[in-house]
Amino acid sequence: MPDKSMDDAMESAVGAHFSGLRLEALRLPTPSAPSSPSSSSSSAGPLANGALSNGAAVHANGAELVPNSPLRQPFVIGVSGGTASGKTTVCDMIIQQLHDHRVVLINQDSFYRGLTAEESASAQDYNFDHPDAFDTEQLLECMGQLKRALPVNVPIYDFTNHRRCSERFRKVNASDVIILEGILVFHDQSVRNLMDMKIFVDTDADIRLARRIKRDNLERGRTVSSVLDQYGRFVKPAFEDFVLPSKKYADVIIPRGGDNHVAVDLIVQHIRTKLGMHDLCKIFPNVYVVQSTFQIRGMHTLIRDRDVTTPDFVFYSDRLIRLIVEHGLGHLPFTEKQIVTPTGSVYMGVDFCKKLCGVSIVRSGESMENALRACCKGIKIGKILIHRVGDNGQQLIYHKLPMDIAERHVLLLDPVLGTGNSASQAIDLLIRKGVPEERIIFLNLISAPEGIHCVCKRFPRLKIVTSEIDSGLSEEFRVIPGLGEYGDRYFGTDN
Ligand SMILES: Nc1nc2c(ncn2[C@@H]2O[C@H](COP(=O)(O)OP(=O)(O)OP(=O)(O)O)[C@@H](O)[C@H]2O)c(=O)[nH]1
Ligand SMILES: O=P(O)(O)OC[C@H]1O[C@H](OP(=O)(O)OP(=O)(O)O)[C@H](O)[C@@H]1O
C-alpha cells in the first residue's frame, strides 16, 4: 500500500513551491518488503545491525554490532551530481539528522579501478570521469552484500597515486540506511535499481570548478594548471555525456547542494517516515507505532531484561507508558479555541476533547492508569476482567464501566497484545455497551503481529497505539521476544 499521507505531504510541499527544492518526477519509494513480520526497525529484540565506517561515514552509537536479527532490507539512497557539487556535504547533513538510525556512506570513488604502472606514468591522459574508470561489478557485489545485511570490505582508493591500497580495506557493517554517493551512481541501471531514493545535487558549474581547483590543489596534491587541463579534457565532457543525462533518474533534485537546508530537511523527514513505518502499519492504517528513538529502545532494553529489578521495571515501564498515553491522546478529536495571552495577543489554539474515559484490562492494564490520570485530570476509569481459559481462550468475568460510556471516547489500556483474544473480548464488550468502534483507542506497550492482525481485522476502525511490534508468538502463545509476565513483574508477584 503506498505511503499516501507522506506522498501527499511531499506533493503539497511541491505545490507550495518550497524555495529552492525541485522535486522532479517525484517517486517516493517504499522500502523493500521484509522477510518476516518481525523485520522492522521498530520491532523489538536485539538491536539492529551496527553500521560502522571510516572517517567519512557515520556510526550511531560507536559500538560495532554483529548482525544478529532478521531485519528488513536497508533503505538505499543514491546521491549523484557533478564533481565538487557538494554531494559529500548533503550526505553528511542527512547522516547527522538521521542520528538515531544506523547509516553508512559508500563512496563510488572507492571503486575506482586503480591504474596500472603504465597508466600511472601518463595519468594526466587517463579519463577518471568515464564510467569505465569504475569497477561497477565490485560495487554491485558490495551493495548486494549490504542489502542482505552482511558486512563488506570496501576498497580504499588513494587519489594521490591513483591506486587502491592492496592490503587495506574499510570494513562496513550492515545498517538501516545505506547512502551511495558519486558522480556516476545513476549511470548504470543495475546500480540505480538498488536505490529506494535518488538525489541529484545540482550546483552551478562555475562554483563546482572553483571548489574543484581548491580541493584538488589542497587535498589531492595537484597543480592548478593540471586541474584545469583535466577539467577541460575529461571532467566537463564526461559531465555532459554521462552525469547530466543521468539527472533524469533522480527523484529529488537539490539546487545549491549543502546550502539547501530546506531540501535536506524534507528529504530526512521522508526517510524517517519510511524507516519508522512498520509494514503492519501499511497493511492496517490504524496501527501507530510511537516513533522509535534510542531513548525508547533503551527503556525497552531495560524492561525486557529478565534480570532487571522490580523498581527499575516499574520506573521504565511507567516512562514508556506515559509516552504511549500522550501519543494516544494525540489521536483524539479537538475543537478550535482562541485565547488571549498576557501580552494581550490572540492565540489561535485548540481545546482538548472532553468526553473521555479509560478502561483498563485487569490486571496489567491497571499499571497504565496512573499515566492516564497524570495526563487527563480526573478522568473516569472503568475495568474489565478477562480470565484466561487454557492457553488460547479468554472469558469475560467482570466489568465496571462509566454509565455514559457510549458517549465517550475510550482509551483501552493493556500493556501486552498477544493473540488479541483478551483485547477482542474487551472491545466486543465496549461495542455492546454502545461505544462506536472508531471511538476506541487501544494503548499498549508491545504487540505481537498476530494480535494486531486479529484485532484490526475484526475492528478495522479502532486505533492501536503501541511502542514496539515484536517478532511473534511462541507455541505457548507468549510474545517473543516479549517481556515475560508483565503483571507479575510490574506488581512484584513474580517471586
Ligand atoms: N587526477 C585525478 N583525478 C581523479 C582521480 N580519481 C578520481 N579523480 C577525480 O575525482 C572526481 C570524483 O570526485 P568528486 O565527485 O569530485 O568528489 P566528491 O568529494 O564526491 O564531490 P562533492 O562531495 O560533490 O564535492 C572525478 O571528477 C575524477 O576526475 C585520480 O586518481 N586522479
Ligand atoms: O492477547 P492475549 O493473548 O489475550 O494476551 C494478552 C493478555 O495477557 C496478559 O494478561 P495476563 O492474562 O497475563 O494477566 P495479567 O493482566 O494478570 O498479567 C496481558 O496483560 C493481556 O491482557
Coordinates of C-alpha atoms and ligand atoms in Angstrom, one line a residue:
M1 CA 0.0 0.0 0.0
P2 CA 1.6 3.4 -0.9
D3 CA 2.5 5.8 1.8
K4 CA -0.3 8.1 0.8
S5 CA -0.1 10.7 3.6
M6 CA 3.6 11.3 3.1
D7 CA 3.3 11.4 -0.7
D8 CA 0.5 13.9 -0.2
A9 CA 2.6 15.9 2.2
M10 CA 5.6 16.0 -0.2
E11 CA 3.3 16.8 -3.1
S12 CA 1.7 19.7 -1.3
A13 CA 5.2 20.8 -0.4
V14 CA 6.0 20.9 -4.1
G15 CA 2.7 22.7 -4.8
A16 CA 3.6 25.3 -2.2
H17 CA 6.9 25.8 -4.1
F18 CA 9.3 25.3 -1.2
S19 CA 12.0 27.7 -2.2
G20 CA 15.0 26.1 -3.8
L21 CA 13.7 22.5 -3.9
R22 CA 12.7 20.9 -7.1
L23 CA 11.1 17.6 -6.6
E24 CA 11.1 16.4 -10.2
A25 CA 9.4 13.2 -11.2
L26 CA 8.9 12.6 -7.5
R27 CA 8.5 8.9 -7.0
L28 CA 8.6 8.2 -3.3
P29 CA 9.5 4.6 -3.0
T30 CA 8.5 2.1 -0.4
P31 CA 11.3 0.1 1.2
S32 CA 11.6 -3.4 0.1
A33 CA 9.3 -5.9 1.7
P34 CA 10.6 -7.6 4.8
S35 CA 11.3 -11.3 5.0
S36 CA 9.1 -11.7 8.1
P37 CA 6.6 -9.6 10.0
S38 CA 9.2 -9.1 12.7
S39 CA 11.6 -7.5 10.4
S40 CA 11.1 -3.9 11.3
S41 CA 13.2 -1.1 12.5
S42 CA 10.7 -0.6 15.2
S43 CA 10.5 -4.2 16.1
A44 CA 11.8 -5.3 19.4
G45 CA 14.5 -7.7 20.1
P46 CA 18.2 -7.5 19.6
L47 CA 19.3 -4.1 18.4
A48 CA 19.6 -3.7 14.7
N49 CA 22.8 -4.3 13.0
G50 CA 25.6 -1.8 13.6
A51 CA 27.0 0.2 10.8
L52 CA 30.5 1.4 11.2
S53 CA 32.6 3.2 8.7
N54 CA 35.8 5.1 8.4
G55 CA 36.0 8.9 8.9
A56 CA 33.6 9.7 6.1
A57 CA 30.7 7.6 7.3
V58 CA 28.7 7.7 10.4
H59 CA 28.0 5.4 13.3
A60 CA 25.1 6.0 15.5
N61 CA 26.3 4.7 18.8
G62 CA 30.0 4.0 18.3
A63 CA 29.7 0.3 19.0
E64 CA 30.3 -2.4 16.5
L65 CA 27.4 -4.8 16.5
V66 CA 27.3 -8.1 14.7
P67 CA 24.2 -8.7 12.6
N68 CA 22.1 -11.0 14.6
S69 CA 18.4 -10.5 13.8
P70 CA 16.5 -10.8 10.5
L71 CA 15.8 -7.2 9.5
R72 CA 14.0 -5.6 6.7
Q73 CA 16.3 -4.6 3.8
P74 CA 18.1 -1.3 4.4
F75 CA 16.9 1.9 2.8
V76 CA 19.3 2.8 0.0
I77 CA 19.8 6.4 -1.1
G78 CA 21.8 7.3 -4.2
V79 CA 23.4 10.8 -4.2
S80 CA 24.8 12.0 -7.5
G81 CA 25.8 15.3 -9.1
G82 CA 28.8 16.8 -10.9
T83 CA 32.3 17.0 -9.4
A84 CA 32.5 19.1 -6.3
S85 CA 28.8 19.8 -6.3
G86 CA 28.5 19.3 -2.6
K87 CA 27.4 15.6 -2.6
T88 CA 29.5 14.9 0.5
T89 CA 28.0 17.9 2.4
V90 CA 24.5 16.8 1.6
C91 CA 25.3 13.2 2.7
D92 CA 26.9 14.5 5.9
M93 CA 23.8 16.5 6.6
I94 CA 21.5 13.6 6.0
I95 CA 23.6 11.3 8.2
Q96 CA 23.7 13.9 11.0
Q97 CA 20.0 14.4 11.0
L98 CA 19.4 10.6 11.0
H99 CA 21.4 10.4 14.2
D100 CA 19.2 7.7 15.8
H101 CA 19.5 5.4 12.8
R102 CA 22.5 3.4 11.7
V103 CA 23.7 5.0 8.5
V104 CA 26.6 4.1 6.3
L105 CA 28.2 6.0 3.5
I106 CA 29.6 4.3 0.5
N107 CA 31.6 6.4 -2.0
Q108 CA 31.7 5.4 -5.6
D109 CA 35.3 6.7 -5.6
S110 CA 36.3 3.7 -3.5
F111 CA 35.6 1.6 -6.6
Y112 CA 38.0 3.3 -8.9
R113 CA 39.8 0.6 -10.7
G114 CA 43.3 1.9 -9.9
L115 CA 45.8 2.5 -12.6
T116 CA 48.4 0.0 -13.8
A117 CA 52.1 1.2 -13.7
E118 CA 51.9 2.0 -17.4
E119 CA 48.7 4.1 -17.0
S120 CA 50.1 5.8 -14.0
A121 CA 53.0 7.0 -15.9
S122 CA 50.6 9.1 -18.1
A123 CA 47.8 9.6 -15.5
Q124 CA 47.2 13.1 -16.9
D125 CA 45.8 11.3 -20.0
Y126 CA 43.5 8.9 -18.1
N127 CA 39.8 9.7 -18.0
F128 CA 38.7 9.3 -14.4
D129 CA 35.3 10.6 -15.2
H130 CA 34.3 7.9 -17.7
P131 CA 32.1 5.1 -16.4
D132 CA 34.8 2.5 -17.3
A133 CA 37.1 4.0 -14.7
F134 CA 34.9 2.3 -12.0
D135 CA 34.7 -1.3 -11.1
T136 CA 30.9 -1.4 -11.1
E137 CA 30.8 -5.2 -10.7
Q138 CA 32.6 -5.0 -7.4
L139 CA 30.4 -2.1 -6.4
L140 CA 27.3 -4.2 -7.1
E141 CA 28.7 -7.1 -5.2
C142 CA 29.4 -4.9 -2.1
M143 CA 26.0 -3.3 -2.2
G144 CA 24.3 -6.7 -2.7
Q145 CA 26.0 -7.9 0.5
L146 CA 25.0 -4.9 2.5
K147 CA 21.4 -5.2 1.3
R148 CA 21.5 -8.8 2.6
A149 CA 22.7 -7.3 6.0
L150 CA 26.2 -8.8 5.6
P151 CA 29.4 -6.9 6.4
V152 CA 31.6 -6.0 3.5
N153 CA 35.2 -4.9 2.8
V154 CA 35.2 -1.7 0.8
P155 CA 38.4 -1.0 -1.1
I156 CA 40.4 2.1 -0.2
Y157 CA 41.5 4.3 -3.1
D158 CA 44.4 6.7 -2.9
F159 CA 43.8 9.8 -5.0
T160 CA 47.4 10.9 -4.8
N161 CA 48.9 7.9 -6.6
H162 CA 45.7 6.7 -8.4
R163 CA 45.9 3.3 -6.8
R164 CA 44.0 1.1 -4.5
C165 CA 45.6 0.1 -1.2
S166 CA 46.1 -3.6 -1.9
E167 CA 46.2 -4.7 1.7
R168 CA 43.8 -2.3 3.5
F169 CA 40.0 -2.3 3.3
R170 CA 37.3 -0.4 5.1
K171 CA 35.1 -2.9 6.9
V172 CA 31.5 -1.8 6.7
N173 CA 28.6 -3.4 8.6
A174 CA 25.0 -3.6 7.5
S175 CA 22.8 -0.7 8.6
D176 CA 19.3 0.8 8.4
V177 CA 20.3 3.2 5.7
I178 CA 23.0 3.0 3.0
I179 CA 24.0 6.1 1.1
L180 CA 25.8 5.5 -2.1
E181 CA 27.5 8.7 -3.4
G182 CA 29.4 9.5 -6.5
I183 CA 29.4 11.3 -9.9
L184 CA 28.1 8.3 -11.8
V185 CA 26.0 6.3 -9.4
F186 CA 22.9 6.9 -11.6
H187 CA 24.7 5.8 -14.8
D188 CA 24.4 2.1 -14.5
Q189 CA 20.9 0.7 -14.4
S190 CA 21.7 -2.2 -12.1
V191 CA 23.2 0.3 -9.6
R192 CA 20.1 2.5 -9.9
N193 CA 17.9 -0.5 -9.3
L194 CA 19.4 -0.9 -5.8
M195 CA 18.1 2.5 -4.8
D196 CA 15.0 3.4 -2.9
M197 CA 15.6 7.1 -3.3
K198 CA 17.8 9.1 -5.8
I199 CA 19.0 12.6 -5.1
F200 CA 20.8 14.8 -7.6
V201 CA 22.9 17.6 -6.2
D202 CA 22.7 20.4 -8.8
T203 CA 25.3 23.1 -8.3
D204 CA 26.3 25.8 -10.7
A205 CA 29.3 24.7 -12.9
D206 CA 31.4 27.8 -12.0
I207 CA 31.1 27.1 -8.3
R208 CA 31.9 23.5 -8.9
L209 CA 35.1 24.3 -10.9
A210 CA 36.3 26.8 -8.3
R211 CA 35.8 24.3 -5.5
R212 CA 37.5 21.6 -7.5
I213 CA 40.6 23.7 -8.1
K214 CA 40.8 24.5 -4.4
R215 CA 40.2 20.9 -3.3
D216 CA 42.5 19.1 -5.8
N217 CA 45.2 21.6 -5.1
L218 CA 45.0 21.4 -1.3
E219 CA 43.9 17.8 -0.7
R220 CA 45.0 15.8 -3.8
G221 CA 48.3 17.4 -4.5
R222 CA 47.5 18.7 -8.0
T223 CA 48.7 22.0 -9.6
V224 CA 46.1 24.5 -10.7
S225 CA 47.1 24.1 -14.4
S226 CA 46.8 20.3 -14.2
V227 CA 43.3 20.6 -12.6
L228 CA 42.2 23.0 -15.4
D229 CA 43.7 20.7 -18.0
Q230 CA 41.9 17.6 -16.6
Y231 CA 38.7 19.6 -16.3
G232 CA 38.6 20.8 -19.9
R233 CA 39.7 17.4 -21.4
F234 CA 37.7 14.9 -19.3
V235 CA 35.7 16.3 -16.4
K236 CA 33.5 18.7 -18.3
P237 CA 32.8 16.4 -21.3
A238 CA 32.1 13.5 -19.1
F239 CA 29.7 15.6 -17.0
E240 CA 27.8 16.5 -20.2
D241 CA 27.9 13.0 -21.6
F242 CA 27.2 10.9 -18.5
V243 CA 26.4 12.8 -15.4
L244 CA 23.9 15.3 -16.6
P245 CA 21.9 12.8 -18.7
S246 CA 21.5 10.7 -15.5
K247 CA 19.8 13.6 -13.7
K248 CA 16.5 12.5 -15.2
Y249 CA 16.6 9.4 -12.9
A250 CA 16.6 11.5 -9.8
D251 CA 13.6 11.6 -7.5
V252 CA 14.7 14.7 -5.9
I253 CA 17.0 17.5 -7.3
I254 CA 18.7 19.8 -4.8
P255 CA 19.8 23.1 -6.1
R256 CA 22.8 24.7 -4.3
G257 CA 23.8 21.5 -2.6
G258 CA 24.6 21.6 1.1
D259 CA 23.4 25.2 1.4
N260 CA 19.9 24.0 0.8
H261 CA 18.7 23.1 4.3
V262 CA 15.0 23.1 3.4
A263 CA 15.6 20.4 0.8
V264 CA 17.7 18.3 3.2
D265 CA 15.2 18.7 6.0
L266 CA 12.4 17.5 3.7
I267 CA 14.4 14.5 2.5
V268 CA 15.3 13.5 6.0
Q269 CA 11.7 13.8 7.1
H270 CA 10.7 11.4 4.3
I271 CA 13.4 8.9 5.1
R272 CA 12.3 9.0 8.7
T273 CA 8.8 8.2 7.8
K274 CA 9.8 5.3 5.7
L275 CA 12.1 3.9 8.3
G276 CA 9.6 4.3 11.1
M277 CA 6.8 2.8 9.2
H278 CA 6.3 -0.8 10.2
D279 CA 4.9 -2.9 7.4
L280 CA 1.9 -3.8 9.6
C281 CA 1.2 -0.1 9.7
K282 CA 1.0 -0.1 6.0
I283 CA -1.4 -3.0 6.0
F284 CA -3.5 -1.6 8.9
P285 CA -3.5 2.2 8.6
N286 CA -4.9 2.5 12.2
V287 CA -1.9 1.0 13.8
Y288 CA 0.5 3.6 15.2
V289 CA 4.0 2.8 16.5
V290 CA 5.5 5.5 18.6
Q291 CA 8.5 6.9 16.7
S292 CA 11.5 4.9 17.8
T293 CA 14.4 6.7 19.3
F294 CA 17.4 5.3 21.2
Q295 CA 15.9 6.5 24.4
I296 CA 12.8 4.4 23.7
R297 CA 15.0 1.4 22.7
G298 CA 17.0 1.9 25.8
M299 CA 13.9 1.7 28.0
H300 CA 12.7 -1.4 26.2
T301 CA 16.1 -2.9 26.7
L302 CA 15.8 -2.4 30.4
I303 CA 12.2 -3.7 30.9
R304 CA 12.8 -6.7 28.6
D305 CA 15.9 -7.7 30.5
R306 CA 15.0 -10.7 32.7
D307 CA 17.5 -9.6 35.3
V308 CA 16.1 -6.1 35.8
T309 CA 14.9 -5.2 39.3
T310 CA 11.2 -4.6 40.0
P311 CA 11.7 -0.9 40.8
D312 CA 13.6 -0.4 37.5
F313 CA 10.9 -2.4 35.6
V314 CA 8.2 -0.2 37.1
F315 CA 10.1 3.0 36.6
Y316 CA 10.9 2.4 32.9
S317 CA 7.5 0.9 32.1
D318 CA 5.9 4.0 33.6
R319 CA 8.0 6.2 31.4
L320 CA 7.2 4.3 28.3
I321 CA 3.5 4.1 29.1
R322 CA 3.4 7.9 29.6
L323 CA 4.8 8.3 26.1
I324 CA 2.2 5.9 24.7
V325 CA -0.6 7.6 26.6
E326 CA 0.5 11.1 25.2
H327 CA 0.7 9.6 21.7
G328 CA -2.8 8.1 22.1
L329 CA -4.3 11.3 23.3
G330 CA -3.0 12.9 20.1
H331 CA -5.5 10.8 18.1
L332 CA -8.5 12.3 19.8
P333 CA -10.5 15.0 18.1
F334 CA -10.2 18.6 19.2
T335 CA -12.0 21.8 18.7
E336 CA -10.6 25.2 17.9
K337 CA -10.1 27.6 20.7
Q338 CA -9.0 31.2 20.8
I339 CA -7.4 32.7 23.9
V340 CA -5.8 36.0 24.9
T341 CA -2.2 35.8 26.1
P342 CA -0.7 38.1 28.9
T343 CA 0.7 40.3 26.1
G344 CA -2.9 40.9 25.0
S345 CA -2.5 39.0 21.8
V346 CA -4.9 36.4 20.5
Y347 CA -3.6 32.9 20.3
M348 CA -5.4 30.5 18.0
G349 CA -5.3 27.2 19.8
V350 CA -7.3 24.1 20.3
D351 CA -9.3 22.6 23.1
F352 CA -8.9 19.0 24.3
C353 CA -11.6 16.5 23.6
K354 CA -13.9 16.4 26.6
K355 CA -15.8 13.2 26.7
L356 CA -13.2 10.7 27.5
C357 CA -12.7 7.7 29.7
G358 CA -10.1 5.0 30.3
V359 CA -10.8 1.3 30.5
S360 CA -8.1 -1.0 31.9
I361 CA -8.0 -4.7 31.3
V362 CA -7.3 -6.1 34.8
R363 CA -4.7 -6.5 36.0
S364 CA -1.8 -5.5 33.8
G365 CA -3.9 -2.7 32.3
E366 CA -4.1 -1.1 35.7
S367 CA -0.4 -0.3 35.5
M368 CA -1.3 2.2 32.8
E369 CA -3.9 4.1 34.8
N370 CA -1.5 6.4 36.6
A371 CA -0.1 7.7 33.4
L372 CA -3.6 8.3 32.0
R373 CA -4.6 10.1 35.2
A374 CA -1.4 12.2 35.1
C375 CA -2.3 13.4 31.6
C376 CA -6.1 13.7 32.0
K377 CA -7.0 15.2 35.3
G378 CA -10.0 13.4 36.9
I379 CA -10.6 11.0 34.1
K380 CA -13.1 8.2 34.7
I381 CA -11.6 4.7 34.5
G382 CA -13.6 1.6 34.0
K383 CA -12.3 -2.0 34.4
I384 CA -12.7 -5.3 32.6
L385 CA -11.5 -8.6 33.9
I386 CA -10.9 -11.3 31.4
H387 CA -9.9 -14.8 32.6
R388 CA -7.6 -16.9 30.7
V389 CA -9.1 -20.3 30.0
G390 CA -6.4 -22.7 28.8
D391 CA -3.7 -21.4 26.6
N392 CA -5.7 -19.6 23.9
G393 CA -9.2 -18.9 25.2
Q394 CA -10.5 -16.0 27.2
Q395 CA -13.6 -15.5 29.2
L396 CA -15.1 -12.2 30.3
I397 CA -15.6 -12.3 34.1
Y398 CA -16.3 -8.9 35.3
H399 CA -16.7 -5.3 34.2
K400 CA -17.5 -1.9 35.7
L401 CA -17.8 0.9 33.2
P402 CA -18.9 4.5 33.3
M403 CA -22.7 4.7 32.8
D404 CA -22.4 7.1 29.9
I405 CA -19.6 5.2 28.2
A406 CA -21.4 5.2 24.9
E407 CA -20.9 9.0 24.7
R408 CA -17.2 8.9 25.4
H409 CA -14.0 8.2 23.6
V410 CA -12.4 5.2 25.2
L411 CA -8.7 4.7 25.8
L412 CA -8.4 0.9 26.3
L413 CA -5.4 0.0 28.4
D414 CA -3.4 -3.2 28.3
P415 CA 0.4 -3.3 28.1
V416 CA 0.6 -6.5 26.1
L417 CA -1.2 -7.5 22.9
G418 CA -0.6 -11.2 22.4
T419 CA -3.1 -13.4 20.5
G420 CA -5.5 -10.5 20.6
N421 CA -8.1 -12.6 22.4
S422 CA -8.3 -10.5 25.6
A423 CA -8.4 -7.3 23.6
S424 CA -11.1 -8.6 21.3
Q425 CA -13.3 -9.7 24.2
A426 CA -12.9 -6.2 25.8
I427 CA -13.6 -4.4 22.6
D428 CA -16.6 -6.6 21.9
L429 CA -18.0 -5.6 25.3
L430 CA -17.4 -1.9 24.7
I431 CA -19.2 -2.1 21.4
R432 CA -22.1 -3.9 23.0
K433 CA -22.2 -1.1 25.5
G434 CA -22.7 1.3 22.6
V435 CA -19.2 2.7 22.1
P436 CA -18.6 3.2 18.4
E437 CA -15.6 1.3 17.2
E438 CA -13.9 4.4 15.8
R439 CA -14.0 6.0 19.3
I440 CA -11.8 3.3 20.8
I441 CA -8.0 3.8 21.0
F442 CA -6.2 0.7 22.3
L443 CA -2.9 1.6 24.0
N444 CA -0.2 -1.0 24.6
L445 CA 3.5 -1.3 25.2
I446 CA 4.2 -4.3 23.0
S447 CA 2.2 -6.0 20.4
A448 CA 2.6 -9.3 18.6
P449 CA 1.8 -9.2 14.9
E450 CA -0.7 -12.0 15.4
G451 CA -2.6 -9.8 17.9
I452 CA -2.6 -6.8 15.6
H453 CA -4.0 -8.9 12.7
C454 CA -6.6 -10.4 15.0
V455 CA -7.8 -7.0 16.4
C456 CA -7.5 -4.9 13.3
K457 CA -9.3 -7.5 11.1
R458 CA -12.3 -7.6 13.4
F459 CA -12.3 -4.0 14.3
P460 CA -10.8 -2.1 11.3
R461 CA -11.9 1.3 12.6
L462 CA -10.3 1.1 16.0
K463 CA -6.9 2.6 16.5
I464 CA -4.0 0.8 18.1
V465 CA -1.1 2.8 19.6
T466 CA 2.0 0.7 20.6
S467 CA 5.7 1.3 21.2
E468 CA 7.1 -1.8 19.7
I469 CA 5.9 -4.6 17.5
D470 CA 7.6 -7.9 18.4
S471 CA 8.5 -10.9 16.3
G472 CA 5.6 -13.1 17.1
L473 CA 4.1 -15.7 19.4
S474 CA 5.7 -18.8 20.8
E475 CA 3.9 -22.2 20.8
E476 CA 2.6 -21.3 24.2
F477 CA 1.1 -18.0 22.8
R478 CA 3.7 -15.9 24.6
V479 CA 5.0 -12.8 22.9
I480 CA 8.6 -13.3 21.6
P481 CA 11.0 -11.7 22.4
G482 CA 8.4 -10.1 24.8
L483 CA 9.0 -9.2 28.4
G484 CA 7.5 -12.2 30.3
E485 CA 4.6 -11.9 32.6
Y486 CA 4.1 -8.2 32.6
G487 CA 1.6 -8.1 35.5
D488 CA 3.7 -10.2 37.8
R489 CA 6.8 -8.2 37.0
Y490 CA 5.1 -4.9 37.5
F491 CA 3.2 -5.7 40.6
G492 CA 6.1 -7.7 42.1
T493 CA 4.3 -11.1 42.2
D494 CA 6.9 -12.9 40.1
N495 CA 8.8 -14.2 43.1
Ligands
LIG1 N1 43.6 13.5 -11.3 C1 42.9 12.5 -10.7 N2 41.6 12.7 -10.6 C2 40.8 11.8 -10.1 C3 41.4 10.5 -9.7 N3 40.5 9.8 -9.2 C4 39.3 10.5 -9.3 N4 39.5 11.7 -9.8 C5 38.5 12.7 -10.0 O1 37.6 12.7 -8.8 C6 36.4 13.2 -9.2 C7 35.4 12.4 -8.4 O2 35.2 13.1 -7.2 P1 34.1 14.2 -6.9 O3 32.8 13.7 -7.2 O4 34.6 15.5 -7.4 O5 34.3 14.3 -5.4 P2 33.3 14.4 -4.2 O6 34.1 14.7 -3.0 O7 32.5 13.2 -4.1 O8 32.5 15.7 -4.6 P3 31.5 16.6 -3.8 O9 31.3 15.9 -2.5 O10 30.3 16.7 -4.6 O11 32.2 17.9 -3.6 C8 36.2 12.9 -10.7 O12 35.8 14.0 -11.4 C9 37.6 12.5 -11.2 O13 38.1 13.3 -12.2 C10 42.8 10.4 -9.8 O14 43.4 9.3 -9.4 N5 43.5 11.4 -10.4
LIG2 O1 -3.6 -11.0 23.6 P1 -3.7 -12.2 24.6 O2 -3.2 -13.5 24.0 O3 -5.1 -12.3 25.1 O4 -2.7 -11.8 25.8 C1 -2.6 -10.6 26.3 C2 -3.1 -10.6 27.8 O5 -2.2 -11.4 28.6 C3 -1.7 -10.6 29.6 O6 -2.5 -10.7 30.7 P2 -2.5 -12.0 31.7 O7 -3.5 -13.0 31.2 O8 -1.1 -12.5 31.7 O9 -2.9 -11.4 33.1 P3 -2.4 -10.2 34.0 O10 -3.0 -9.0 33.4 O11 -2.8 -10.6 35.3 O12 -0.9 -10.2 33.8 C4 -1.9 -9.1 29.1 O13 -1.9 -8.2 30.0 C5 -3.2 -9.2 28.3 O14 -4.3 -9.0 29.0

